[in-house]
Amino acid sequence: MKRPKLRKASKRLSCAKRYKIQKKVREHNKKLRKEAKKKGVSKRVKKDPGVPSSAPFKEEVLREAEQRRLQIEEEKEKKRQAKKEERAQKRKKEVASKETEPEAKKARQVIDASDVVIEVLDARDPLGYRCPQLEEAVLQRDGNKKLLLVLNKIDLVPKENVEKWIRCLQREFPVVAFKASVQIQDKTVQAKKRRIVASNEVLDRSRGAACFGNTGLTELLMSFAAKRQNEASLRVGVVGFPNVGKSSLINSMKGILACNAGVKRGITKCMQEVHISKTVKLIDSPGVVASPSNPPASLVLRSLQVEEGQESVLEAVRTLLKQCDKAQIMLQYNVPDFRNSLEFLTMFAKKRGFLQKGGVPNTEQAAVTFLADWTGAKLSYHCKIPEKHSLPAYLSDITVAEMQKGWDLNNLTTGNEETLKGTVD
């Protein structure tokens, strides 16, 4: 009932109405209890009487009961963990399939759109960074596509080792020695610093800023483009595993920051065209994804497909330390002599301040940082050349001769010699 001088009717109940509702609820509950009593159903839980004090072997019985209870809880926990791991693996497979399918598709698109395919290899382990499936796909494409191998990061490998790898790989494809610059800057930043350089007449020739091999590679591509009868620009696709320096190579040849580059995997998300000259056009592509069937350490070394905290990170560091020079590691990180990888990571974590609660060294964070340094070309490491060389199953002598046609091999050899001389000097 709406009372006068009030905009809205009151929602309060009268006492008589409220008491009437409470009475009906009590009657309804009483009726339910009577029906349950007739059916023999009782909600009361019988209390466990326990073991009487007068019972013999009471302590043993209680101990056995407690063990059974703990065993049941452990079985339940194992089942929960198994289901949790199963769901995590399922999500991981779904994410991996979503990531690998587009990247593999983009790699195929780059191959289809290119006249020449450059496979960038890390000079520290050229065979480990080759992708046979990719090379076979290039050879099987129509249009007489050419494949060119580029050995990047040659400043981290002894000159003799690079020369041997060039002679070994040239038996299959033309090889270019290269050292990309990792300090290419944006046009605006470069323009601001140009006045400072001109006034002080100081040129940055540091290890990171210097670039070797870009002139020889550009001239090689331009001479190949000039021999073609096609008037269109030569489209050159740059492919390879993540962190081998594909984007850095393009930036070094262009002379400006044309493509984003960094240590983190997956910075390049899509195809990007960069004009080097009127006749040559480079195509940047996402990194080739390694097969999940490879060992965990191999995945870390090749493509950094690893999450922090996983055991594969520690395995990869253990593998790297076996290959690297211990003296160089000690000088690089200013740590004393160590017996194994765990001891090194412990000292490295203390040195960098990677500590957990209670001052415990965080070896996993130290391992991730060490892998980032290795990928970012801070550590020297090189593999030996195989003693016996044999052509892969997808290559033949006719195919090798076809891949060598059209290139100015004499200028290529001269350019590699000048590049190696420059990196040593």
CSV table of C-alpha atoms in Angstrom, one decimal:
chain,number,residue,atom,x,y,z
A,1,MET,CA,0.0,0.0,0.0
A,2,LYS,CA,1.4,3.4,-1.0
A,3,ARG,CA,1.3,5.8,1.9
A,4,PRO,CA,0.7,9.5,1.3
A,5,LYS,CA,3.6,11.9,0.7
A,6,LEU,CA,5.8,8.9,-0.4
A,7,ARG,CA,7.1,8.6,-4.0
A,8,LYS,CA,7.4,4.8,-3.8
A,9,ALA,CA,5.6,2.1,-1.9
A,10,SER,CA,7.4,0.6,1.0
A,11,LYS,CA,8.9,-2.8,0.6
A,12,ARG,CA,8.7,-3.7,4.2
A,13,LEU,CA,6.3,-6.5,5.2
A,14,SER,CA,3.9,-6.3,8.0
A,15,CYS,CA,4.7,-8.5,11.1
A,16,ALA,CA,1.6,-10.6,10.6
A,17,LYS,CA,2.6,-11.4,7.0
A,18,ARG,CA,6.2,-12.2,8.0
A,19,TYR,CA,5.1,-14.5,10.8
A,20,LYS,CA,2.8,-16.3,8.4
A,21,ILE,CA,5.6,-17.0,6.0
A,22,GLN,CA,7.9,-18.3,8.7
A,23,LYS,CA,5.1,-20.6,10.0
A,24,LYS,CA,4.6,-22.1,6.5
A,25,VAL,CA,8.4,-22.6,6.1
A,26,ARG,CA,8.5,-24.5,9.4
A,27,GLU,CA,5.5,-26.6,8.5
A,28,HIS,CA,7.1,-27.5,5.1
A,29,ASN,CA,10.4,-28.5,6.7
A,30,LYS,CA,8.5,-30.6,9.3
A,31,LYS,CA,6.7,-32.4,6.5
A,32,LEU,CA,10.0,-33.1,4.7
A,33,ARG,CA,11.5,-34.6,7.9
A,34,LYS,CA,8.5,-36.9,8.4
A,35,GLU,CA,8.7,-38.2,4.8
A,36,ALA,CA,12.4,-38.8,5.2
A,37,LYS,CA,11.8,-40.7,8.5
A,38,LYS,CA,9.3,-42.9,6.8
A,39,LYS,CA,11.7,-43.8,4.0
A,40,GLY,CA,14.5,-44.4,6.5
A,41,VAL,CA,16.7,-41.6,5.1
A,42,SER,CA,18.6,-39.6,7.7
A,43,LYS,CA,20.9,-36.6,7.1
A,44,ARG,CA,22.8,-37.1,10.2
A,45,VAL,CA,26.3,-38.5,9.7
A,46,LYS,CA,27.2,-41.2,12.0
A,47,LYS,CA,30.2,-40.3,14.0
A,48,ASP,CA,33.2,-42.6,13.8
A,49,PRO,CA,33.5,-44.2,17.2
A,50,GLY,CA,37.2,-44.7,16.7
A,51,VAL,CA,39.3,-47.3,18.4
A,52,PRO,CA,38.4,-48.0,22.0
A,53,SER,CA,41.1,-47.4,24.6
A,54,SER,CA,40.8,-51.0,25.8
A,55,ALA,CA,41.4,-52.5,22.4
A,56,PRO,CA,44.7,-54.4,22.0
A,57,PHE,CA,47.4,-52.9,19.6
A,58,LYS,CA,45.5,-49.6,19.5
A,59,GLU,CA,48.6,-47.7,18.4
A,60,GLU,CA,49.4,-50.1,15.5
A,61,VAL,CA,45.8,-49.9,14.3
A,62,LEU,CA,45.8,-46.1,14.3
A,63,ARG,CA,49.2,-46.1,12.5
A,64,GLU,CA,47.9,-48.4,9.8
A,65,ALA,CA,44.7,-46.2,9.4
A,66,GLU,CA,46.9,-43.1,9.1
A,67,GLN,CA,49.1,-44.8,6.5
A,68,ARG,CA,46.0,-45.8,4.5
A,69,ARG,CA,44.7,-42.3,4.6
A,70,LEU,CA,48.0,-40.9,3.4
A,71,GLN,CA,48.2,-43.4,0.7
A,72,ILE,CA,44.7,-42.6,-0.6
A,73,GLU,CA,45.6,-38.8,-0.5
A,74,GLU,CA,48.8,-39.5,-2.5
A,75,GLU,CA,46.9,-41.5,-5.1
A,76,LYS,CA,44.4,-38.7,-5.5
A,77,GLU,CA,47.2,-36.1,-5.8
A,78,LYS,CA,48.9,-38.2,-8.4
A,79,LYS,CA,45.7,-38.4,-10.4
A,80,ARG,CA,45.3,-34.6,-10.1
A,81,GLN,CA,48.9,-34.0,-11.3
A,82,ALA,CA,48.5,-36.4,-14.2
A,83,LYS,CA,45.3,-34.7,-15.3
A,84,LYS,CA,47.0,-31.3,-14.9
A,85,GLU,CA,50.1,-32.4,-17.0
A,86,GLU,CA,47.8,-33.9,-19.6
A,87,ARG,CA,45.9,-30.6,-19.9
A,88,ALA,CA,49.2,-28.7,-20.0
A,89,GLN,CA,50.6,-30.9,-22.8
A,90,LYS,CA,47.4,-30.5,-24.7
A,91,ARG,CA,47.5,-26.8,-24.5
A,92,LYS,CA,51.2,-26.8,-25.4
A,93,LYS,CA,50.5,-28.9,-28.5
A,94,GLU,CA,47.7,-26.5,-29.5
A,95,VAL,CA,49.9,-23.5,-29.1
A,96,ALA,CA,52.7,-25.1,-31.0
A,97,SER,CA,50.5,-26.1,-33.9
A,98,LYS,CA,49.1,-22.5,-34.0
A,99,GLU,CA,52.6,-21.1,-34.0
A,100,THR,CA,54.3,-23.5,-36.4
A,101,GLU,CA,51.6,-23.7,-39.0
A,102,PRO,CA,51.6,-19.9,-39.8
A,103,GLU,CA,55.5,-19.7,-39.7
A,104,ALA,CA,55.9,-22.7,-41.9
A,105,LYS,CA,53.3,-21.2,-44.3
A,106,LYS,CA,55.2,-17.9,-44.3
A,107,ALA,CA,58.5,-19.7,-45.1
A,108,ARG,CA,56.9,-21.4,-48.0
A,109,GLN,CA,55.5,-18.0,-49.2
A,110,VAL,CA,58.9,-16.5,-49.0
A,111,ILE,CA,60.4,-19.3,-51.1
A,112,ASP,CA,57.6,-19.1,-53.7
A,113,ALA,CA,58.0,-15.3,-54.0
A,114,SER,CA,61.8,-15.3,-54.3
A,115,ASP,CA,64.2,-15.8,-57.2
A,116,VAL,CA,67.2,-16.4,-54.9
A,117,VAL,CA,66.9,-17.8,-51.4
A,118,ILE,CA,69.6,-16.9,-48.8
A,119,GLU,CA,69.9,-19.4,-46.0
A,120,VAL,CA,71.7,-17.7,-43.1
A,121,LEU,CA,73.9,-20.0,-41.0
A,122,ASP,CA,75.6,-19.4,-37.7
A,123,ALA,CA,79.4,-19.8,-38.4
A,124,ARG,CA,79.8,-21.4,-35.0
A,125,ASP,CA,77.8,-24.5,-36.0
A,126,PRO,CA,76.9,-24.3,-39.8
A,127,LEU,CA,75.6,-27.9,-40.1
A,128,GLY,CA,73.4,-27.5,-37.0
A,129,TYR,CA,71.7,-24.4,-38.5
A,130,ARG,CA,71.0,-25.9,-41.9
A,131,CYS,CA,67.5,-27.0,-42.6
A,132,PRO,CA,67.4,-29.9,-45.1
A,133,GLN,CA,63.6,-29.7,-45.5
A,134,LEU,CA,63.9,-26.0,-46.5
A,135,GLU,CA,66.8,-26.6,-49.0
A,136,GLU,CA,64.9,-29.5,-50.5
A,137,ALA,CA,61.8,-27.3,-50.9
A,138,VAL,CA,63.8,-24.6,-52.7
A,139,LEU,CA,65.2,-27.2,-55.1
A,140,GLN,CA,61.8,-28.7,-55.8
A,141,ARG,CA,60.2,-25.4,-56.7
A,142,ASP,CA,59.7,-24.4,-60.3
A,143,GLY,CA,61.5,-21.5,-61.9
A,144,ASN,CA,65.2,-22.5,-61.4
A,145,LYS,CA,65.5,-20.9,-58.0
A,146,LYS,CA,69.0,-20.4,-56.6
A,147,LEU,CA,70.1,-21.1,-53.0
A,148,LEU,CA,72.9,-19.1,-51.4
A,149,LEU,CA,74.5,-19.9,-48.0
A,150,VAL,CA,75.7,-17.0,-45.8
A,151,LEU,CA,78.0,-17.7,-42.9
A,152,ASN,CA,77.1,-15.0,-40.3
A,153,LYS,CA,78.9,-14.2,-37.0
A,154,ILE,CA,82.3,-15.1,-38.4
A,155,ASP,CA,84.0,-12.7,-35.9
A,156,LEU,CA,83.3,-15.4,-33.2
A,157,VAL,CA,85.1,-18.2,-35.1
A,158,PRO,CA,88.9,-18.5,-35.9
A,159,LYS,CA,89.8,-17.5,-39.4
A,160,GLU,CA,91.1,-21.0,-40.2
A,161,ASN,CA,87.8,-22.6,-39.2
A,162,VAL,CA,85.8,-20.2,-41.3
A,163,GLU,CA,88.0,-20.9,-44.4
A,164,LYS,CA,87.6,-24.7,-43.9
A,165,TRP,CA,83.8,-24.4,-43.6
A,166,ILE,CA,83.6,-22.3,-46.8
A,167,ARG,CA,85.6,-24.9,-48.7
A,168,CYS,CA,83.4,-27.6,-47.3
A,169,LEU,CA,80.0,-25.9,-48.0
A,170,GLN,CA,81.0,-24.7,-51.4
A,171,ARG,CA,80.9,-28.2,-52.6
A,172,GLU,CA,77.1,-27.9,-52.5
A,173,PHE,CA,76.1,-24.2,-52.7
A,174,PRO,CA,77.9,-20.8,-53.1
A,175,VAL,CA,79.0,-19.5,-49.7
A,176,VAL,CA,79.4,-15.9,-48.5
A,177,ALA,CA,81.2,-14.9,-45.3
A,178,PHE,CA,79.5,-12.2,-43.4
A,179,LYS,CA,79.6,-10.3,-40.1
A,180,ALA,CA,76.4,-8.3,-39.6
A,181,SER,CA,76.3,-5.1,-37.5
A,182,VAL,CA,74.2,-5.2,-34.4
A,183,GLN,CA,74.1,-1.4,-33.8
A,184,ILE,CA,72.3,-0.2,-36.9
A,185,GLN,CA,70.1,2.7,-35.8
A,186,ASP,CA,67.0,4.4,-37.0
A,187,LYS,CA,67.1,7.2,-39.7
A,188,THR,CA,66.1,9.9,-37.2
A,189,VAL,CA,68.7,8.8,-34.6
A,190,GLN,CA,71.3,8.5,-37.3
A,191,ALA,CA,70.6,12.0,-38.6
A,192,LYS,CA,71.0,13.5,-35.1
A,193,LYS,CA,74.3,11.8,-34.5
A,194,ARG,CA,75.7,12.6,-37.9
A,195,ARG,CA,76.4,16.2,-36.9
A,196,ILE,CA,78.3,15.0,-33.8
A,197,VAL,CA,80.4,12.6,-35.8
A,198,ALA,CA,81.2,15.3,-38.4
A,199,SER,CA,82.2,17.9,-35.8
A,200,ASN,CA,84.4,15.5,-33.8
A,201,GLU,CA,85.5,13.5,-36.8
A,202,VAL,CA,85.1,10.3,-34.8
A,203,LEU,CA,83.9,7.1,-36.4
A,204,ASP,CA,82.5,4.2,-34.4
A,205,ARG,CA,84.5,1.2,-35.4
A,206,SER,CA,83.6,-1.0,-32.4
A,207,ARG,CA,83.1,-4.7,-32.7
A,208,GLY,CA,79.3,-4.4,-32.7
A,209,ALA,CA,79.0,-1.5,-35.1
A,210,ALA,CA,81.5,-2.9,-37.7
A,211,CYS,CA,80.0,-4.8,-40.6
A,212,PHE,CA,82.0,-7.0,-43.1
A,213,GLY,CA,80.8,-8.8,-46.2
A,214,ASN,CA,77.9,-6.5,-47.0
A,215,THR,CA,79.6,-4.9,-50.0
A,216,GLY,CA,80.6,-8.2,-51.5
A,217,LEU,CA,77.2,-9.8,-51.1
A,218,THR,CA,75.4,-6.7,-52.6
A,219,GLU,CA,77.7,-6.7,-55.6
A,220,LEU,CA,77.2,-10.5,-56.0
A,221,LEU,CA,73.4,-10.1,-56.1
A,222,MET,CA,73.6,-7.1,-58.4
A,223,SER,CA,75.8,-8.9,-60.9
A,224,PHE,CA,73.5,-11.9,-60.8
A,225,ALA,CA,70.5,-9.6,-61.4
A,226,ALA,CA,72.3,-8.0,-64.4
A,227,LYS,CA,72.7,-11.3,-66.1
A,228,ARG,CA,69.0,-12.1,-66.0
A,229,GLN,CA,66.9,-11.4,-69.0
A,230,ASN,CA,64.0,-10.5,-66.8
A,231,GLU,CA,63.5,-6.7,-66.3
A,232,ALA,CA,61.9,-7.1,-62.9
A,233,SER,CA,63.9,-6.7,-59.7
A,234,LEU,CA,65.7,-9.7,-58.3
A,235,ARG,CA,63.7,-10.9,-55.3
A,236,VAL,CA,65.9,-12.4,-52.6
A,237,GLY,CA,64.3,-14.3,-49.7
A,238,VAL,CA,66.3,-14.4,-46.4
A,239,VAL,CA,65.5,-17.6,-44.4
A,240,GLY,CA,67.0,-19.5,-41.5
A,241,PHE,CA,66.5,-20.5,-37.9
A,242,PRO,CA,65.7,-17.8,-35.3
A,243,ASN,CA,68.6,-15.6,-34.0
A,244,VAL,CA,71.0,-16.4,-36.8
A,245,GLY,CA,70.9,-12.8,-37.9
A,246,LYS,CA,68.5,-12.6,-40.8
A,247,SER,CA,67.1,-9.1,-40.0
A,248,SER,CA,70.6,-7.9,-38.9
A,249,LEU,CA,72.0,-9.0,-42.3
A,250,ILE,CA,69.3,-7.0,-44.1
A,251,ASN,CA,69.9,-3.9,-41.9
A,252,SER,CA,73.6,-4.1,-42.6
A,253,MET,CA,73.1,-4.3,-46.4
A,254,LYS,CA,70.6,-1.4,-46.3
A,255,GLY,CA,72.7,0.7,-43.9
A,256,ILE,CA,69.6,1.7,-41.7
A,257,LEU,CA,67.2,0.0,-39.4
A,258,ALA,CA,64.8,-1.4,-42.0
A,259,CYS,CA,63.8,-4.5,-39.9
A,260,ASN,CA,63.4,-5.0,-36.2
A,261,ALA,CA,66.2,-7.3,-34.8
A,262,GLY,CA,67.0,-8.6,-31.3
A,263,VAL,CA,68.0,-11.6,-29.2
A,264,LYS,CA,64.4,-12.5,-28.4
A,265,ARG,CA,62.9,-15.1,-30.6
A,266,GLY,CA,60.0,-14.3,-32.9
A,267,ILE,CA,60.5,-10.5,-33.4
A,268,THR,CA,59.9,-10.9,-37.1
A,269,LYS,CA,56.2,-11.8,-37.4
A,270,CYS,CA,55.6,-11.4,-41.2
A,271,MET,CA,57.2,-10.9,-44.6
A,272,GLN,CA,58.8,-7.6,-45.2
A,273,GLU,CA,60.4,-6.3,-48.4
A,274,VAL,CA,63.4,-4.1,-48.4
A,275,HIS,CA,64.8,-2.4,-51.5
A,276,ILE,CA,68.6,-2.6,-51.6
A,277,SER,CA,69.0,-1.2,-55.1
A,278,LYS,CA,66.9,-0.7,-58.3
A,279,THR,CA,67.5,-4.3,-59.2
A,280,VAL,CA,67.7,-6.1,-55.9
A,281,LYS,CA,64.9,-6.5,-53.3
A,282,LEU,CA,65.3,-8.5,-50.0
A,283,ILE,CA,62.5,-10.3,-48.3
A,284,ASP,CA,62.7,-10.8,-44.5
A,285,SER,CA,60.9,-13.8,-43.0
A,286,PRO,CA,60.1,-15.3,-39.6
A,287,GLY,CA,62.5,-17.9,-38.3
A,288,VAL,CA,62.2,-21.5,-39.3
A,289,VAL,CA,60.8,-23.6,-36.4
A,290,ALA,CA,62.8,-26.6,-35.4
A,291,SER,CA,61.1,-30.0,-35.2
A,292,PRO,CA,59.8,-30.9,-31.7
A,293,SER,CA,61.3,-34.4,-32.1
A,294,ASN,CA,64.8,-32.9,-31.6
A,295,PRO,CA,66.5,-33.2,-28.2
A,296,PRO,CA,65.6,-30.4,-25.7
A,297,ALA,CA,69.1,-29.0,-25.7
A,298,SER,CA,69.2,-28.9,-29.5
A,299,LEU,CA,65.9,-26.9,-29.5
A,300,VAL,CA,67.4,-24.4,-27.1
A,301,LEU,CA,70.6,-24.0,-29.1
A,302,ARG,CA,68.8,-23.7,-32.5
A,303,SER,CA,65.7,-21.8,-31.9
A,304,LEU,CA,65.3,-21.0,-28.2
A,305,GLN,CA,62.0,-22.9,-28.0
A,306,VAL,CA,62.2,-23.2,-24.2
A,307,GLU,CA,60.4,-21.6,-21.3
A,308,GLU,CA,62.2,-20.4,-18.2
A,309,GLY,CA,62.4,-22.9,-15.4
A,310,GLN,CA,62.4,-26.0,-17.6
A,311,GLU,CA,65.1,-28.6,-17.3
A,312,SER,CA,66.1,-28.2,-20.9
A,313,VAL,CA,67.6,-24.8,-20.1
A,314,LEU,CA,70.1,-26.3,-17.7
A,315,GLU,CA,70.8,-29.1,-20.2
A,316,ALA,CA,71.5,-26.6,-22.9
A,317,VAL,CA,73.9,-24.7,-20.7
A,318,ARG,CA,75.7,-27.9,-19.8
A,319,THR,CA,76.1,-28.7,-23.5
A,320,LEU,CA,77.4,-25.2,-24.3
A,321,LEU,CA,80.0,-25.2,-21.5
A,322,LYS,CA,81.4,-28.5,-22.9
A,323,GLN,CA,82.0,-26.7,-26.2
A,324,CYS,CA,83.1,-23.3,-25.0
A,325,ASP,CA,86.6,-22.4,-23.8
A,326,LYS,CA,86.6,-22.4,-20.0
A,327,ALA,CA,89.2,-19.6,-19.8
A,328,GLN,CA,87.0,-17.3,-22.0
A,329,ILE,CA,84.0,-18.0,-19.8
A,330,MET,CA,86.0,-17.1,-16.7
A,331,LEU,CA,87.2,-13.9,-18.2
A,332,GLN,CA,83.8,-13.0,-19.7
A,333,TYR,CA,81.8,-13.4,-16.5
A,334,ASN,CA,84.7,-12.7,-14.0
A,335,VAL,CA,84.2,-16.0,-12.1
A,336,PRO,CA,86.8,-18.4,-10.7
A,337,ASP,CA,87.5,-21.9,-12.0
A,338,PHE,CA,84.4,-24.2,-11.9
A,339,ARG,CA,84.0,-28.0,-12.0
A,340,ASN,CA,80.6,-28.3,-13.6
A,341,SER,CA,77.7,-26.3,-15.1
A,342,LEU,CA,75.8,-26.1,-11.8
A,343,GLU,CA,78.8,-24.6,-10.0
A,344,PHE,CA,79.3,-22.1,-12.8
A,345,LEU,CA,75.6,-21.1,-12.7
A,346,THR,CA,75.7,-20.7,-8.9
A,347,MET,CA,78.7,-18.3,-9.1
A,348,PHE,CA,77.2,-16.5,-12.1
A,349,ALA,CA,73.9,-16.0,-10.2
A,350,LYS,CA,75.6,-14.6,-7.2
A,351,LYS,CA,77.7,-12.3,-9.4
A,352,ARG,CA,74.6,-10.9,-11.1
A,353,GLY,CA,72.4,-10.8,-8.0
A,354,PHE,CA,70.0,-13.5,-9.2
A,355,LEU,CA,68.9,-14.6,-5.7
A,356,GLN,CA,65.7,-16.2,-4.3
A,357,LYS,CA,64.3,-16.1,-0.8
A,358,GLY,CA,66.9,-16.8,1.8
A,359,GLY,CA,69.8,-15.8,-0.6
A,360,VAL,CA,69.6,-19.0,-2.6
A,361,PRO,CA,71.1,-18.5,-6.1
A,362,ASN,CA,68.6,-18.6,-8.9
A,363,THR,CA,70.4,-20.9,-11.3
A,364,GLU,CA,67.5,-21.1,-13.8
A,365,GLN,CA,67.6,-17.3,-14.3
A,366,ALA,CA,71.3,-17.4,-14.7
A,367,ALA,CA,71.0,-20.2,-17.3
A,368,VAL,CA,68.5,-18.1,-19.3
A,369,THR,CA,70.8,-15.1,-19.2
A,370,PHE,CA,73.7,-17.3,-20.3
A,371,LEU,CA,71.8,-18.6,-23.3
A,372,ALA,CA,70.8,-15.1,-24.3
A,373,ASP,CA,74.5,-14.0,-24.2
A,374,TRP,CA,75.3,-17.0,-26.4
A,375,THR,CA,72.6,-16.2,-28.9
A,376,GLY,CA,73.6,-12.5,-28.9
A,377,ALA,CA,77.1,-13.3,-30.1
A,378,LYS,CA,78.9,-12.6,-26.8
A,379,LEU,CA,80.6,-16.1,-26.6
A,380,SER,CA,83.0,-17.7,-29.0
A,381,TYR,CA,82.4,-21.3,-29.9
A,382,HIS,CA,82.9,-23.3,-33.0
A,383,CYS,CA,82.4,-26.9,-34.3
A,384,LYS,CA,84.9,-28.9,-36.2
A,385,ILE,CA,84.6,-29.6,-39.9
A,386,PRO,CA,83.6,-33.2,-40.7
A,387,GLU,CA,86.4,-35.3,-42.0
A,388,LYS,CA,84.3,-37.1,-44.6
A,389,HIS,CA,82.0,-35.0,-46.8
A,390,SER,CA,79.1,-36.5,-48.7
A,391,LEU,CA,76.2,-34.9,-50.6
A,392,PRO,CA,72.8,-35.0,-49.0
A,393,ALA,CA,70.2,-37.3,-50.5
A,394,TYR,CA,68.3,-34.4,-52.1
A,395,LEU,CA,71.5,-33.2,-53.9
A,396,SER,CA,73.3,-34.5,-56.9
A,397,ASP,CA,76.4,-33.4,-59.0
A,398,ILE,CA,74.0,-32.1,-61.6
A,399,THR,CA,72.1,-30.1,-59.0
A,400,VAL,CA,75.3,-28.7,-57.5
A,401,ALA,CA,76.5,-27.6,-61.0
A,402,GLU,CA,73.2,-25.9,-61.6
A,403,MET,CA,73.3,-24.0,-58.3
A,404,GLN,CA,76.8,-22.7,-59.2
A,405,LYS,CA,75.7,-21.3,-62.6
A,406,GLY,CA,75.1,-17.5,-62.9
A,407,TRP,CA,77.2,-16.5,-60.0
A,408,ASP,CA,80.5,-14.7,-60.3
A,409,LEU,CA,82.5,-17.2,-58.3
A,410,ASN,CA,85.9,-15.4,-58.7
A,411,ASN,CA,84.5,-12.2,-57.2
A,412,LEU,CA,82.8,-14.3,-54.5
A,413,THR,CA,86.2,-15.8,-53.5
A,414,THR,CA,87.9,-12.4,-53.6
A,415,GLY,CA,85.1,-10.9,-51.5
A,416,ASN,CA,85.3,-13.7,-48.9
A,417,GLU,CA,89.1,-13.2,-48.6
A,418,GLU,CA,88.7,-9.4,-48.0
A,419,THR,CA,85.9,-10.1,-45.5
A,420,LEU,CA,88.1,-12.5,-43.5
A,421,LYS,CA,91.0,-10.1,-43.7
A,422,GLY,CA,88.9,-7.3,-42.4
A,423,THR,CA,87.5,-9.2,-39.4
A,424,VAL,CA,91.0,-10.3,-38.4
A,425,ASP,CA,92.6,-6.8,-38.8
